[in-house]
Coordinates of C-alpha atoms and ligand atoms in Angstrom, one line a residue:
M1 CA 86.5 -22.5 -97.4
Y2 CA 87.9 -21.2 -94.2
V3 CA 89.8 -24.3 -93.7
T4 CA 93.5 -24.1 -92.6
T5 CA 95.5 -26.6 -94.7
I6 CA 99.0 -27.6 -93.7
D7 CA 100.7 -29.1 -96.4
Q8 CA 104.3 -28.8 -95.3
K9 CA 106.3 -30.5 -92.8
D10 CA 107.8 -28.2 -89.9
Q11 CA 105.2 -25.5 -90.3
K12 CA 104.7 -24.1 -87.0
V13 CA 100.9 -24.5 -86.0
R14 CA 99.2 -22.7 -83.1
L15 CA 95.9 -24.2 -82.4
S16 CA 94.9 -21.4 -80.0
E17 CA 95.3 -19.0 -82.7
I18 CA 93.1 -20.8 -85.3
D19 CA 89.3 -20.1 -85.3
T20 CA 86.9 -22.8 -83.9
D21 CA 83.7 -20.7 -84.9
P22 CA 82.5 -20.1 -88.4
P23 CA 83.0 -17.0 -90.2
K24 CA 80.8 -14.1 -88.9
G25 CA 77.9 -13.4 -91.1
L26 CA 77.6 -16.8 -92.5
S27 CA 74.5 -18.7 -91.5
K28 CA 73.1 -22.2 -92.0
E29 CA 70.6 -21.2 -94.7
D30 CA 73.3 -19.4 -96.6
V31 CA 75.1 -22.7 -97.2
E32 CA 72.3 -25.1 -97.4
A33 CA 72.0 -24.9 -101.3
R34 CA 75.7 -25.1 -101.5
F35 CA 75.8 -28.4 -99.5
A36 CA 73.1 -29.9 -101.8
S37 CA 75.1 -29.2 -104.9
L38 CA 78.5 -30.4 -103.5
S39 CA 76.8 -33.4 -102.3
D40 CA 75.5 -34.2 -105.9
E41 CA 79.0 -33.5 -107.2
L42 CA 80.7 -35.7 -104.8
F43 CA 78.1 -38.7 -105.6
T44 CA 79.0 -38.0 -109.4
L45 CA 82.8 -38.0 -108.7
Q46 CA 82.4 -41.2 -106.7
D47 CA 80.7 -42.8 -109.5
L48 CA 83.5 -42.0 -111.9
L49 CA 86.0 -43.2 -109.5
W50 CA 84.2 -46.5 -109.0
G51 CA 84.1 -47.2 -112.7
A52 CA 87.7 -45.9 -113.5
R53 CA 89.5 -47.7 -110.4
T54 CA 92.7 -45.7 -111.0
H55 CA 92.7 -44.2 -107.4
S56 CA 91.2 -44.7 -104.0
V57 CA 90.3 -42.2 -101.2
L58 CA 91.3 -42.2 -97.6
I59 CA 89.6 -39.6 -95.2
V60 CA 91.1 -39.6 -91.8
L61 CA 89.1 -38.0 -89.0
Q62 CA 90.7 -36.8 -85.8
G63 CA 89.5 -34.3 -82.9
M64 CA 88.9 -34.1 -79.4
D65 CA 85.9 -35.9 -77.8
T66 CA 82.6 -34.6 -79.0
A67 CA 84.4 -32.8 -81.9
G68 CA 82.0 -34.4 -84.4
K69 CA 83.8 -37.3 -86.0
D70 CA 80.5 -39.4 -86.1
G71 CA 78.7 -36.5 -87.4
V72 CA 81.0 -35.8 -90.2
I73 CA 80.8 -39.5 -91.1
K74 CA 77.1 -39.4 -91.2
H75 CA 77.0 -36.3 -93.6
V76 CA 79.9 -37.4 -95.9
A77 CA 78.9 -40.9 -96.1
G78 CA 75.2 -39.6 -96.8
C79 CA 76.5 -38.1 -100.0
L80 CA 78.2 -41.3 -101.2
N81 CA 76.8 -44.7 -102.6
P82 CA 77.3 -47.2 -99.8
R83 CA 78.7 -49.7 -102.3
G84 CA 82.0 -48.0 -102.6
I85 CA 82.6 -46.9 -98.9
N86 CA 84.1 -48.6 -95.8
V87 CA 83.9 -46.9 -92.3
V88 CA 86.3 -48.1 -89.7
S89 CA 86.5 -46.9 -86.1
F90 CA 89.9 -47.3 -84.1
G91 CA 89.5 -47.9 -80.6
V92 CA 91.7 -49.2 -77.8
P93 CA 93.9 -51.9 -79.6
T94 CA 93.2 -55.3 -79.0
K95 CA 95.9 -57.7 -77.3
E96 CA 96.5 -59.1 -80.9
E97 CA 96.8 -55.7 -82.4
L98 CA 99.3 -54.7 -79.6
E99 CA 101.4 -57.6 -80.5
H100 CA 102.1 -56.1 -84.0
D101 CA 103.5 -52.8 -85.2
F102 CA 101.1 -49.9 -84.7
L103 CA 100.5 -49.6 -88.5
W104 CA 99.1 -53.3 -88.8
R105 CA 95.8 -52.7 -87.9
V106 CA 95.3 -49.8 -89.9
H107 CA 97.0 -50.8 -93.2
R108 CA 94.5 -53.6 -93.7
H109 CA 91.7 -51.1 -94.0
T110 CA 93.2 -48.7 -96.5
P111 CA 90.9 -48.5 -99.4
R112 CA 91.3 -50.4 -102.6
K113 CA 91.2 -48.8 -105.9
G114 CA 87.7 -47.4 -106.8
E115 CA 86.8 -46.9 -103.0
F116 CA 86.6 -44.6 -100.1
A117 CA 87.6 -45.4 -96.6
L118 CA 86.6 -43.1 -93.8
F119 CA 88.7 -43.3 -90.5
N120 CA 87.0 -42.6 -87.3
R121 CA 90.3 -42.0 -85.3
S122 CA 93.5 -43.6 -86.8
H123 CA 97.1 -44.4 -86.7
Y124 CA 97.3 -40.8 -85.1
E125 CA 96.1 -42.0 -81.8
D126 CA 99.4 -43.7 -81.6
V127 CA 101.1 -40.2 -81.2
L128 CA 98.2 -38.8 -79.3
V129 CA 96.5 -40.7 -76.7
V130 CA 99.5 -43.0 -76.4
R131 CA 101.7 -40.0 -75.7
V132 CA 99.6 -38.0 -73.4
N133 CA 98.7 -41.0 -71.4
E134 CA 102.2 -42.4 -71.4
L135 CA 101.3 -45.8 -72.9
A136 CA 104.6 -46.1 -74.8
P137 CA 107.9 -44.4 -73.9
E138 CA 108.8 -41.3 -75.9
S139 CA 111.5 -43.1 -77.7
I140 CA 108.8 -45.2 -79.3
W141 CA 106.2 -42.7 -80.1
K142 CA 108.7 -40.0 -81.3
E143 CA 109.8 -42.5 -84.0
R144 CA 106.3 -42.8 -85.1
F145 CA 106.1 -39.5 -86.9
G146 CA 108.4 -40.6 -89.5
H147 CA 106.7 -43.9 -89.9
I148 CA 103.5 -42.2 -90.5
R149 CA 105.0 -40.0 -93.1
D150 CA 106.5 -43.0 -94.9
F151 CA 103.3 -44.9 -94.5
E152 CA 101.2 -42.2 -96.0
E153 CA 103.7 -41.5 -98.8
L154 CA 103.3 -45.3 -99.6
L155 CA 99.6 -44.9 -99.9
C156 CA 100.0 -41.9 -102.2
E157 CA 102.4 -43.7 -104.4
H158 CA 99.8 -46.4 -104.9
D159 CA 97.3 -43.7 -105.9
T160 CA 95.4 -43.3 -102.6
I161 CA 94.2 -39.7 -102.3
V162 CA 94.7 -38.8 -98.6
L163 CA 92.7 -36.4 -96.7
K164 CA 93.2 -35.7 -93.2
F165 CA 90.7 -33.4 -90.9
F166 CA 91.4 -32.2 -87.6
L167 CA 88.0 -31.1 -86.2
H168 CA 88.9 -28.1 -84.1
I169 CA 86.4 -27.2 -81.1
S170 CA 87.0 -24.9 -78.3
K171 CA 87.2 -26.2 -74.5
G172 CA 83.9 -24.3 -73.8
E173 CA 82.3 -25.9 -76.7
Q174 CA 83.3 -29.4 -75.6
E175 CA 81.9 -28.5 -72.1
R176 CA 78.6 -27.6 -73.6
R177 CA 78.4 -30.7 -75.7
L178 CA 79.4 -33.0 -72.8
L179 CA 76.7 -31.5 -70.5
D180 CA 74.1 -31.5 -73.2
R181 CA 74.5 -35.2 -73.2
E182 CA 73.6 -35.4 -69.6
K183 CA 70.5 -33.2 -70.0
D184 CA 69.0 -35.2 -73.0
P185 CA 68.0 -38.8 -72.1
S186 CA 68.2 -40.0 -75.7
T187 CA 72.0 -39.2 -75.7
A188 CA 72.7 -40.3 -72.1
W189 CA 73.9 -43.7 -73.6
K190 CA 77.0 -41.7 -74.9
L191 CA 78.1 -40.7 -71.3
N192 CA 81.5 -41.8 -70.4
V193 CA 83.4 -40.7 -67.5
N194 CA 86.6 -41.1 -69.5
D195 CA 85.7 -38.0 -71.7
W196 CA 85.9 -35.9 -68.3
R197 CA 89.2 -37.2 -67.5
T198 CA 90.6 -36.9 -70.9
R199 CA 89.4 -33.3 -70.9
E200 CA 91.6 -32.6 -67.9
K201 CA 94.4 -33.3 -70.2
W202 CA 93.3 -30.8 -72.8
N203 CA 96.4 -28.7 -73.0
D204 CA 98.5 -31.8 -73.3
F205 CA 96.3 -33.1 -76.2
Q206 CA 96.4 -29.7 -78.0
D207 CA 100.2 -29.8 -77.8
A208 CA 100.3 -33.3 -79.1
Y209 CA 98.0 -32.4 -82.0
E210 CA 100.2 -29.3 -82.8
D211 CA 103.2 -31.7 -83.1
V212 CA 101.1 -34.1 -85.4
L213 CA 100.0 -31.1 -87.6
R214 CA 103.7 -29.9 -87.8
R215 CA 105.4 -33.1 -88.3
C216 CA 103.0 -35.0 -90.3
S217 CA 101.8 -32.6 -93.0
T218 CA 102.9 -33.1 -96.5
L219 CA 102.0 -31.8 -100.0
R220 CA 100.4 -35.0 -100.7
A221 CA 98.9 -35.7 -97.4
P222 CA 98.0 -32.4 -95.9
W223 CA 96.1 -31.8 -92.7
H224 CA 92.8 -29.8 -92.8
I225 CA 92.1 -27.8 -89.8
V226 CA 88.2 -27.4 -89.7
P227 CA 86.3 -25.0 -87.3
A228 CA 83.9 -27.3 -85.7
N229 CA 82.2 -25.4 -83.0
S230 CA 79.3 -25.2 -85.4
K231 CA 78.1 -28.6 -86.8
W232 CA 76.7 -27.0 -90.0
F233 CA 79.8 -25.1 -90.8
R234 CA 82.1 -28.3 -90.0
N235 CA 80.1 -30.3 -92.4
I236 CA 80.1 -28.0 -95.3
A237 CA 83.8 -27.2 -94.8
V238 CA 84.7 -30.9 -94.9
L239 CA 82.6 -31.6 -97.9
T240 CA 84.0 -28.5 -99.7
T241 CA 87.5 -29.7 -99.1
I242 CA 87.0 -33.2 -100.3
V243 CA 85.1 -32.0 -103.5
E244 CA 87.8 -29.5 -104.2
T245 CA 90.5 -32.1 -103.8
L246 CA 88.8 -34.7 -105.9
R247 CA 87.5 -32.4 -108.8
P248 CA 90.9 -32.2 -110.6
Y249 CA 90.8 -35.9 -111.1
R250 CA 87.5 -35.8 -112.7
K251 CA 88.9 -35.6 -116.4
I252 CA 91.3 -38.6 -115.6
W253 CA 88.5 -40.7 -114.5
Q254 CA 86.2 -39.6 -117.3
R255 CA 88.9 -40.3 -119.9
K256 CA 89.5 -43.9 -118.6
L257 CA 85.8 -44.5 -118.6
D258 CA 85.6 -43.2 -122.3
D259 CA 88.5 -45.6 -123.2
M260 CA 86.8 -48.3 -121.4
G261 CA 83.5 -47.6 -123.2
Q262 CA 85.2 -47.6 -126.8
K263 CA 87.2 -50.9 -126.1
G264 CA 83.9 -52.6 -125.0
T265 CA 82.0 -51.2 -128.0
A266 CA 84.7 -52.4 -130.3
E267 CA 84.8 -55.9 -128.8
L268 CA 80.9 -56.3 -129.1
A269 CA 81.1 -55.0 -132.6
E270 CA 83.7 -57.7 -133.5
Y271 CA 81.6 -60.4 -131.6
R272 CA 78.5 -59.5 -133.6
K273 CA 80.5 -59.5 -136.9
Q274 CA 81.9 -62.9 -136.1
L275 CA 78.4 -64.2 -135.4
R276 CA 77.0 -62.9 -138.6
S277 CA 79.8 -64.5 -140.6
K278 CA 79.3 -68.0 -138.8
P279 CA 77.7 -70.7 -141.2
V280 CA 74.2 -71.5 -140.0
Ligands
ADP1 P1 84.9 -42.3 -79.7 O1 85.3 -41.6 -78.5 O2 85.8 -42.2 -81.0 O3 83.6 -42.1 -80.0 P2 85.2 -44.8 -78.2 O4 84.3 -44.3 -77.1 O5 85.1 -46.2 -78.5 O6 84.9 -44.0 -79.5 O7 86.7 -44.5 -77.8 C1 87.7 -44.9 -78.5 C2 88.9 -44.7 -77.6 O8 90.0 -45.6 -78.1 C3 89.4 -43.4 -77.4 O9 89.4 -43.2 -76.1 C4 90.8 -43.3 -78.0 O10 91.8 -42.6 -77.4 C5 91.2 -44.9 -77.7 N1 92.3 -45.3 -78.7 C6 92.2 -45.3 -80.0 N2 93.4 -45.8 -80.6 C7 94.1 -46.0 -79.5 C8 95.6 -46.5 -79.4 N3 96.2 -46.7 -80.4 N4 96.0 -46.6 -78.2 C9 95.2 -46.3 -77.0 N5 94.0 -45.9 -77.1 C10 93.5 -45.8 -78.3

């Protein structure tokens, strides 16, 4: 669905050559019905996963400020049963977090079997903001690409389905969104001068993202680059990618539930038989 998926390490990625706008000719109205049906399908898939408890799902959201990480969480989480999801935002690390390795604070929030975790920012900040703002020496952050690949491989080996989304907006769109916040008193609480400071380093961040996409994409933990200038397109593109990734598991989860149902039915029948044969 017009999403660029990078599923191999060392694939060259040029963000400036990848669309930030939705495909021409597609409108919000065109995809509304599709969004509703995908939302139902995701809800059903989550229900199967919750019962089967064979896998877990990790969704990582990254992007420049205003790219829409919160918006995606609102829309994806809105399709799911809150019982089985955990949303985690990663901000500036605390003193305690900084006194551990960079993955310590992340690993404890990875999803348990049957559940979803949605990460608003993630361990990738440790090779993005840390690199651009020189919060650690190059010798430290460079090593982290390998640590991240190994970490995600470990999660996949333990049946976590990993989906990573880069919400791709243009510099012009970011400016519009930041200025809109100033115009609207109801969003003024979001104003943060640091967003403008970070924006000054736009090119450095894009370069850092290109390295992330090149070095931390694997078949089992791919990156999906989503054109995110339009909010409705961004939401449907993310939702489609999630559903298409989970759909192949449907049979496995259903089979597990069928087996559990048969086992429970047999145990209950045996219990009733014993009850009937008990002397009164
Ligand atoms: P958001 O911008 O995601 O809505 P905040 O305004 O709380 O949320 O910003 C979180 C900030 O934390 C961002 O500026 C981000 O770069 C920063 N941050 C996240 N992880 C790290 C990290 N590992 N090291 C330094 N800064 C980080």
